[in-house]
């Protein structure tokens, strides 16, 4: 792709007007309680407390001051040891929750009280069963700057969104100069899943979200050693980030490349190997790709996002730009796939395509790397090792360098 092609892509965008460390307690369900688990996920972005129940939970929520507290009255349950354990789950470094305690407010109501370290914008909501979870009552605590009358989690998008094309607002101003020459090549790394969404879990309880975060950190270290490159991460904590917030973060940084890192799971444990995927807007190129995209796109449902918050992708001009971007993504994906083949068996010898929501930045070549099958016992064992994690990071890094070497001129952003 030529400099002019890249510039034309950016002009099209501009001309269009152009998202925890786990605390968990799980014991047997008391006879008079439906609670089966309590979890607290603290992060710098927001903190989440989840009550999981075999039946739906009713609630009332209000606030108290001096000191600042959030109070949730939970209907039709009786205090038990599991509920009493909630105070032990609060971490000292939780930026929002100072203490948590419960009490039997009346014969049918348990009162949960969270004392706060700072003013917050609380949001309480329920989630229906999905992906192995039962009914959940969720309390999210956001910094007040992100307060939103409808959905604070999606309101995080407002910090990153670069404009609403349907209202003729400008897109992100492109970074000046040639990537790698006048400025660093910017790469957004996206460790999949996080927080309540553990991703795939291996036979020996290895969690996808943990492995891919370690790989992404290793890859970031490699990239940041290069004076001609700079890496950012969609998450560097155990926190749930909506898929479209991940895309929006990449657009805010005006990334040149986007790499989402995952670890496959399949019902057949013999499935093995590494894969690389790019976006398809016309349907998946294989049944396996379609299945994988469906499972990955369920992350938002697990985390509690019922709608995309996407302002961009239904616009005709973006469709035109995205077709060019997908072409670049396929070339980038081939560079990474060939390097992955040097360290692991390849599940497929070509870059596969499907409708992955996390790859839908219309102006950033984006790939999803399935590092190995975490459901395969042998590959799960390898994924747990620092050696294999480093090999994966180095393979992706080699693919990035190869792309950069052959396409640096095409990524001049003026």
CSV table of N, CA and C in Angstrom, one decimal, residues 192-295:
chain,number,residue,atom,x,y,z
A,192,UNK,N,-7.2,-10.6,25.8
A,192,UNK,CA,-8.6,-10.9,25.8
A,192,UNK,C,-9.2,-11.1,27.2
A,193,UNK,N,-10.5,-10.9,27.3
A,193,UNK,CA,-11.3,-11.2,28.5
A,193,UNK,C,-10.9,-10.4,29.7
A,194,UNK,N,-11.1,-10.9,30.9
A,194,UNK,CA,-10.7,-10.1,32.1
A,194,UNK,C,-11.9,-9.9,33.1
A,195,UNK,N,-11.6,-9.8,34.4
A,195,UNK,CA,-12.6,-9.7,35.4
A,195,UNK,C,-13.5,-10.8,35.5
A,196,UNK,N,-14.8,-10.5,35.4
A,196,UNK,CA,-15.8,-11.6,35.5
A,196,UNK,C,-15.7,-12.6,34.3
A,197,UNK,N,-15.2,-12.1,33.3
A,197,UNK,CA,-15.1,-13.0,32.1
A,197,UNK,C,-13.7,-13.6,32.1
A,198,UNK,N,-13.6,-14.9,32.5
A,198,UNK,CA,-12.3,-15.5,32.6
A,198,UNK,C,-11.8,-16.1,31.2
A,199,UNK,N,-12.7,-16.1,30.2
A,199,UNK,CA,-12.3,-16.7,29.0
A,199,UNK,C,-12.3,-18.2,29.1
A,200,UNK,N,-11.6,-18.9,28.3
A,200,UNK,CA,-11.6,-20.4,28.3
A,200,UNK,C,-10.8,-20.8,29.6
A,201,UNK,N,-11.1,-21.9,30.1
A,201,UNK,CA,-10.4,-22.5,31.3
A,201,UNK,C,-10.0,-23.9,30.9
A,202,UNK,N,-8.7,-24.2,31.1
A,202,UNK,CA,-8.1,-25.5,30.8
A,202,UNK,C,-8.5,-26.6,31.8
A,203,UNK,N,-8.2,-27.8,31.5
A,203,UNK,CA,-8.5,-28.9,32.4
A,203,UNK,C,-7.8,-28.8,33.8
A,204,UNK,N,-6.7,-28.1,33.8
A,204,UNK,CA,-5.9,-27.9,35.1
A,204,UNK,C,-6.2,-26.5,35.6
A,205,UNK,N,-7.3,-25.9,35.2
A,205,UNK,CA,-7.8,-24.6,35.7
A,205,UNK,C,-7.0,-23.4,35.3
A,206,UNK,N,-6.3,-23.5,34.3
A,206,UNK,CA,-5.6,-22.4,33.7
A,206,UNK,C,-6.6,-21.5,33.0
A,207,UNK,N,-6.6,-20.2,33.4
A,207,UNK,CA,-7.6,-19.3,32.8
A,207,UNK,C,-7.0,-18.5,31.7
A,208,UNK,N,-7.7,-18.4,30.6
A,208,UNK,CA,-7.2,-17.7,29.4
A,208,UNK,C,-6.9,-16.2,29.8
A,209,UNK,N,-7.7,-15.5,30.5
A,209,UNK,CA,-7.5,-14.1,30.8
A,209,UNK,C,-6.1,-13.9,31.5
A,210,UNK,N,-5.7,-14.8,32.3
A,210,UNK,CA,-4.4,-14.7,33.0
A,210,UNK,C,-3.2,-14.9,32.1
A,211,UNK,N,-3.3,-15.9,31.3
A,211,UNK,CA,-2.2,-16.3,30.4
A,211,UNK,C,-2.0,-15.2,29.4
A,212,UNK,N,-3.1,-14.7,28.7
A,212,UNK,CA,-2.9,-13.7,27.7
A,212,UNK,C,-2.4,-12.4,28.2
A,213,UNK,N,-2.8,-12.0,29.5
A,213,UNK,CA,-2.3,-10.8,30.0
A,213,UNK,C,-0.7,-10.9,30.2
A,214,UNK,N,-0.3,-12.0,30.7
A,214,UNK,CA,1.2,-12.2,30.8
A,214,UNK,C,1.9,-12.1,29.5
A,215,UNK,N,1.3,-12.7,28.4
A,215,UNK,CA,1.9,-12.7,27.1
A,215,UNK,C,1.9,-11.2,26.6
A,216,UNK,N,0.8,-10.5,26.8
A,216,UNK,CA,0.8,-9.1,26.3
A,216,UNK,C,1.8,-8.3,27.0
A,217,UNK,N,2.0,-8.5,28.3
A,217,UNK,CA,3.0,-7.7,29.0
A,217,UNK,C,4.4,-8.0,28.5
A,218,UNK,N,4.7,-9.3,28.2
A,218,UNK,CA,6.0,-9.6,27.6
A,218,UNK,C,6.2,-9.0,26.2
A,219,UNK,N,5.1,-9.0,25.4
A,219,UNK,CA,5.2,-8.4,24.1
A,219,UNK,C,5.3,-6.9,24.2
A,220,UNK,N,4.7,-6.3,25.1
A,220,UNK,CA,4.8,-4.8,25.3
A,220,UNK,C,6.3,-4.5,25.7
A,221,UNK,N,6.9,-5.3,26.5
A,221,UNK,CA,8.3,-5.0,26.9
A,221,UNK,C,9.2,-5.1,25.7
A,222,UNK,N,9.0,-6.0,24.8
A,222,UNK,CA,9.8,-6.2,23.6
A,222,UNK,C,9.6,-4.9,22.7
A,223,UNK,N,8.3,-4.5,22.5
A,223,UNK,CA,8.1,-3.4,21.6
A,223,UNK,C,8.7,-2.1,22.2
A,224,UNK,N,8.5,-1.9,23.5
A,224,UNK,CA,8.9,-0.6,24.1
A,224,UNK,C,10.4,-0.5,24.1
A,225,UNK,N,11.2,-1.6,23.9
A,225,UNK,CA,12.6,-1.5,23.8
A,225,UNK,C,13.1,-0.9,22.5
A,226,UNK,N,12.2,-0.9,21.5
A,226,UNK,CA,12.5,-0.3,20.2
A,226,UNK,C,12.2,1.2,20.2
A,227,UNK,N,13.2,2.0,19.8
A,227,UNK,CA,12.9,3.4,19.8
A,227,UNK,C,11.9,3.8,18.7
A,228,UNK,N,11.7,2.9,17.7
A,228,UNK,CA,10.8,3.2,16.6
A,228,UNK,C,9.4,2.7,16.9
A,229,UNK,N,9.1,2.2,18.0
A,229,UNK,CA,7.8,1.6,18.3
A,229,UNK,C,7.3,2.0,19.7
A,230,UNK,N,6.0,1.9,19.9
A,230,UNK,CA,5.5,2.2,21.2
A,230,UNK,C,4.2,1.3,21.4
A,231,UNK,N,4.1,0.7,22.5
A,231,UNK,CA,2.9,-0.2,22.7
A,231,UNK,C,2.0,0.3,23.8
A,232,UNK,N,0.7,0.2,23.6
A,232,UNK,CA,-0.3,0.4,24.7
A,232,UNK,C,-1.1,-0.8,24.9
A,233,UNK,N,-1.8,-0.9,26.0
A,233,UNK,CA,-2.6,-2.1,26.3
A,233,UNK,C,-4.1,-1.7,26.6
A,234,UNK,N,-5.0,-2.5,26.1
A,234,UNK,CA,-6.4,-2.2,26.4
A,234,UNK,C,-6.7,-2.5,27.9
A,235,UNK,N,-6.0,-3.4,28.5
A,235,UNK,CA,-6.1,-3.6,29.9
A,235,UNK,C,-4.8,-4.1,30.4
A,236,UNK,N,-4.4,-3.7,31.6
A,236,UNK,CA,-3.2,-4.2,32.2
A,236,UNK,C,-3.5,-4.7,33.7
A,237,UNK,N,-4.8,-5.0,33.8
A,237,UNK,CA,-5.3,-5.5,35.1
A,237,UNK,C,-6.3,-6.6,34.8
A,238,UNK,N,-6.8,-7.2,35.9
A,238,UNK,CA,-7.8,-8.2,35.8
A,238,UNK,C,-9.2,-7.6,35.9
A,239,UNK,N,-9.6,-6.9,34.7
A,239,UNK,CA,-10.8,-6.1,34.7
A,239,UNK,C,-11.5,-6.4,33.4
A,240,UNK,N,-12.9,-6.3,33.5
A,240,UNK,CA,-13.7,-6.4,32.4
A,240,UNK,C,-13.7,-5.1,31.6
A,241,UNK,N,-13.4,-5.2,30.3
A,241,UNK,CA,-13.4,-4.0,29.4
A,241,UNK,C,-14.3,-4.4,28.2
A,242,UNK,N,-15.4,-3.7,27.9
A,242,UNK,CA,-16.2,-4.0,26.8
A,242,UNK,C,-15.4,-4.0,25.5
A,243,UNK,N,-15.9,-4.8,24.6
A,243,UNK,CA,-15.1,-5.0,23.3
A,243,UNK,C,-15.0,-3.7,22.6
A,244,UNK,N,-16.1,-2.9,22.5
A,244,UNK,CA,-16.0,-1.7,21.7
A,244,UNK,C,-15.2,-0.6,22.5
A,245,UNK,N,-15.0,-0.7,23.8
A,245,UNK,CA,-14.1,0.2,24.5
A,245,UNK,C,-12.7,-0.1,24.1
A,246,UNK,N,-12.4,-1.4,23.9
A,246,UNK,CA,-11.0,-1.8,23.5
A,246,UNK,C,-10.7,-1.2,22.1
A,247,UNK,N,-11.7,-1.3,21.2
A,247,UNK,CA,-11.5,-0.7,19.9
A,247,UNK,C,-11.3,0.8,20.0
A,248,UNK,N,-12.1,1.5,20.8
A,248,UNK,CA,-12.1,2.9,21.0
A,248,UNK,C,-10.8,3.4,21.6
A,249,UNK,N,-10.2,2.6,22.5
A,249,UNK,CA,-8.9,2.9,23.1
A,249,UNK,C,-7.8,2.9,22.0
A,250,UNK,N,-7.9,2.0,21.1
A,250,UNK,CA,-6.9,1.9,20.0
A,250,UNK,C,-7.1,3.2,19.1
A,251,UNK,N,-8.3,3.6,18.8
A,251,UNK,CA,-8.5,4.8,18.0
A,251,UNK,C,-8.1,6.0,18.7
A,252,UNK,N,-8.3,6.1,20.0
A,252,UNK,CA,-7.8,7.3,20.8
A,252,UNK,C,-6.3,7.4,20.7
A,253,UNK,N,-5.6,6.3,20.7
A,253,UNK,CA,-4.1,6.4,20.6
A,253,UNK,C,-3.7,6.5,19.1
A,254,UNK,N,-4.6,6.4,18.2
A,254,UNK,CA,-4.4,6.5,16.8
A,254,UNK,C,-3.3,5.4,16.4
A,255,UNK,N,-3.7,4.2,16.9
A,255,UNK,CA,-2.7,3.1,16.7
A,255,UNK,C,-2.6,2.7,15.2
A,256,UNK,N,-1.4,2.3,14.9
A,256,UNK,CA,-1.1,1.8,13.5
A,256,UNK,C,-1.5,0.3,13.4
A,257,UNK,N,-1.4,-0.5,14.5
A,257,UNK,CA,-1.8,-1.9,14.5
A,257,UNK,C,-2.5,-2.2,15.7
A,258,UNK,N,-3.4,-3.2,15.7
A,258,UNK,CA,-4.1,-3.7,16.8
A,258,UNK,C,-4.0,-5.2,16.9
A,259,UNK,N,-3.5,-5.8,18.0
A,259,UNK,CA,-3.3,-7.2,18.2
A,259,UNK,C,-4.1,-7.7,19.4
A,260,UNK,N,-5.1,-8.5,19.2
A,260,UNK,CA,-5.9,-9.1,20.3
A,260,UNK,C,-5.3,-10.5,20.5
A,261,UNK,N,-5.0,-10.8,21.8
A,261,UNK,CA,-4.3,-12.1,22.2
A,261,UNK,C,-5.3,-13.0,23.0
A,262,UNK,N,-5.4,-14.2,22.5
A,262,UNK,CA,-6.4,-15.2,23.1
A,262,UNK,C,-5.7,-16.6,23.2
A,263,UNK,N,-6.5,-17.5,23.7
A,263,UNK,CA,-6.1,-18.9,23.8
A,263,UNK,C,-7.4,-19.8,23.6
A,264,UNK,N,-7.4,-20.5,22.5
A,264,UNK,CA,-8.6,-21.3,22.1
A,264,UNK,C,-9.1,-22.3,23.1
A,265,UNK,N,-10.3,-22.6,23.0
A,265,UNK,CA,-10.9,-23.8,23.6
A,265,UNK,C,-11.9,-24.5,22.7
A,266,UNK,N,-11.9,-25.8,22.8
A,266,UNK,CA,-12.8,-26.5,21.9
A,266,UNK,C,-13.3,-27.7,22.7
A,267,UNK,N,-14.5,-28.2,22.3
A,267,UNK,CA,-15.1,-29.4,23.0
A,267,UNK,C,-14.2,-30.6,22.9
A,268,UNK,N,-13.5,-30.7,21.8
A,268,UNK,CA,-12.6,-31.9,21.5
A,268,UNK,C,-11.2,-31.4,22.0
A,269,UNK,N,-10.7,-32.1,23.1
A,269,UNK,CA,-9.4,-31.7,23.6
A,269,UNK,C,-8.2,-32.0,22.8
A,270,UNK,N,-8.4,-32.8,21.7
A,270,UNK,CA,-7.3,-33.1,20.8
A,270,UNK,C,-7.0,-31.9,19.9
A,271,UNK,N,-7.9,-31.0,19.7
A,271,UNK,CA,-7.7,-29.8,18.9
A,271,UNK,C,-6.5,-29.0,19.4
A,272,UNK,N,-5.6,-28.7,18.5
A,272,UNK,CA,-4.3,-28.0,18.9
A,272,UNK,C,-3.9,-27.0,17.9
A,273,UNK,N,-2.9,-26.2,18.2
A,273,UNK,CA,-2.3,-25.3,17.3
A,273,UNK,C,-2.6,-23.9,17.4
A,274,UNK,N,-1.8,-23.0,16.8
A,274,UNK,CA,-2.0,-21.6,16.8
A,274,UNK,C,-2.8,-21.1,15.6
A,275,UNK,N,-3.5,-20.0,15.7
A,275,UNK,CA,-4.3,-19.5,14.6
A,275,UNK,C,-4.2,-18.0,14.6
A,276,UNK,N,-4.4,-17.3,13.5
A,276,UNK,CA,-4.5,-15.9,13.4
A,276,UNK,C,-5.8,-15.6,12.6
A,277,UNK,N,-6.5,-14.6,13.1
A,277,UNK,CA,-7.8,-14.2,12.5
A,277,UNK,C,-7.8,-12.7,12.1
A,278,UNK,N,-8.6,-12.4,11.1
A,278,UNK,CA,-8.9,-11.0,10.7
A,278,UNK,C,-10.4,-10.9,10.6
A,279,UNK,N,-10.8,-9.7,10.5
A,279,UNK,CA,-12.3,-9.4,10.4
A,279,UNK,C,-12.8,-9.8,9.1
A,280,UNK,N,-14.1,-10.3,9.1
A,280,UNK,CA,-14.9,-10.4,7.9
A,280,UNK,C,-16.2,-9.7,8.1
A,281,UNK,N,-16.6,-8.9,7.1
A,281,UNK,CA,-17.9,-8.3,7.2
A,281,UNK,C,-18.9,-9.0,6.4
A,282,UNK,N,-18.5,-10.1,5.7
A,282,UNK,CA,-19.4,-10.8,4.8
A,282,UNK,C,-19.7,-12.3,5.3
A,283,UNK,N,-19.4,-12.6,6.5
A,283,UNK,CA,-19.5,-13.9,7.0
A,283,UNK,C,-18.2,-14.6,7.2
A,284,UNK,N,-18.2,-15.6,8.1
A,284,UNK,CA,-17.0,-16.3,8.4
A,284,UNK,C,-16.5,-17.2,7.3
A,285,UNK,N,-15.1,-17.3,7.2
A,285,UNK,CA,-14.5,-18.1,6.1
A,285,UNK,C,-14.5,-19.6,6.5
A,286,UNK,N,-14.9,-20.0,7.7
A,286,UNK,CA,-15.0,-21.4,8.1
A,286,UNK,C,-15.9,-21.5,9.3
A,287,UNK,N,-16.4,-22.7,9.5
A,287,UNK,CA,-17.3,-23.0,10.6
A,287,UNK,C,-16.6,-22.8,11.9
A,288,UNK,N,-15.3,-23.1,12.0
A,288,UNK,CA,-14.6,-22.9,13.3
A,288,UNK,C,-14.4,-21.4,13.6
A,289,UNK,N,-14.2,-20.6,12.5
A,289,UNK,CA,-14.0,-19.2,12.7
A,289,UNK,C,-15.3,-18.6,13.2
A,290,UNK,N,-16.4,-19.0,12.6
A,290,UNK,CA,-17.7,-18.5,13.0
A,290,UNK,C,-18.0,-18.9,14.5
A,291,UNK,N,-17.7,-20.1,14.9
A,291,UNK,CA,-17.9,-20.5,16.3
A,291,UNK,C,-17.0,-19.7,17.2
A,292,UNK,N,-15.8,-19.5,16.9
A,292,UNK,CA,-14.9,-18.8,17.7
A,292,UNK,C,-15.3,-17.3,17.9
A,293,UNK,N,-15.7,-16.7,16.8
A,293,UNK,CA,-16.2,-15.3,16.8
A,293,UNK,C,-17.4,-15.2,17.7
A,294,UNK,N,-18.3,-16.2,17.6
A,294,UNK,CA,-19.5,-16.1,18.5
A,294,UNK,C,-19.1,-16.2,20.0
A,295,UNK,N,-18.2,-17.1,20.3
A,295,UNK,CA,-17.8,-17.3,21.7
A,295,UNK,C,-17.1,-16.0,22.2
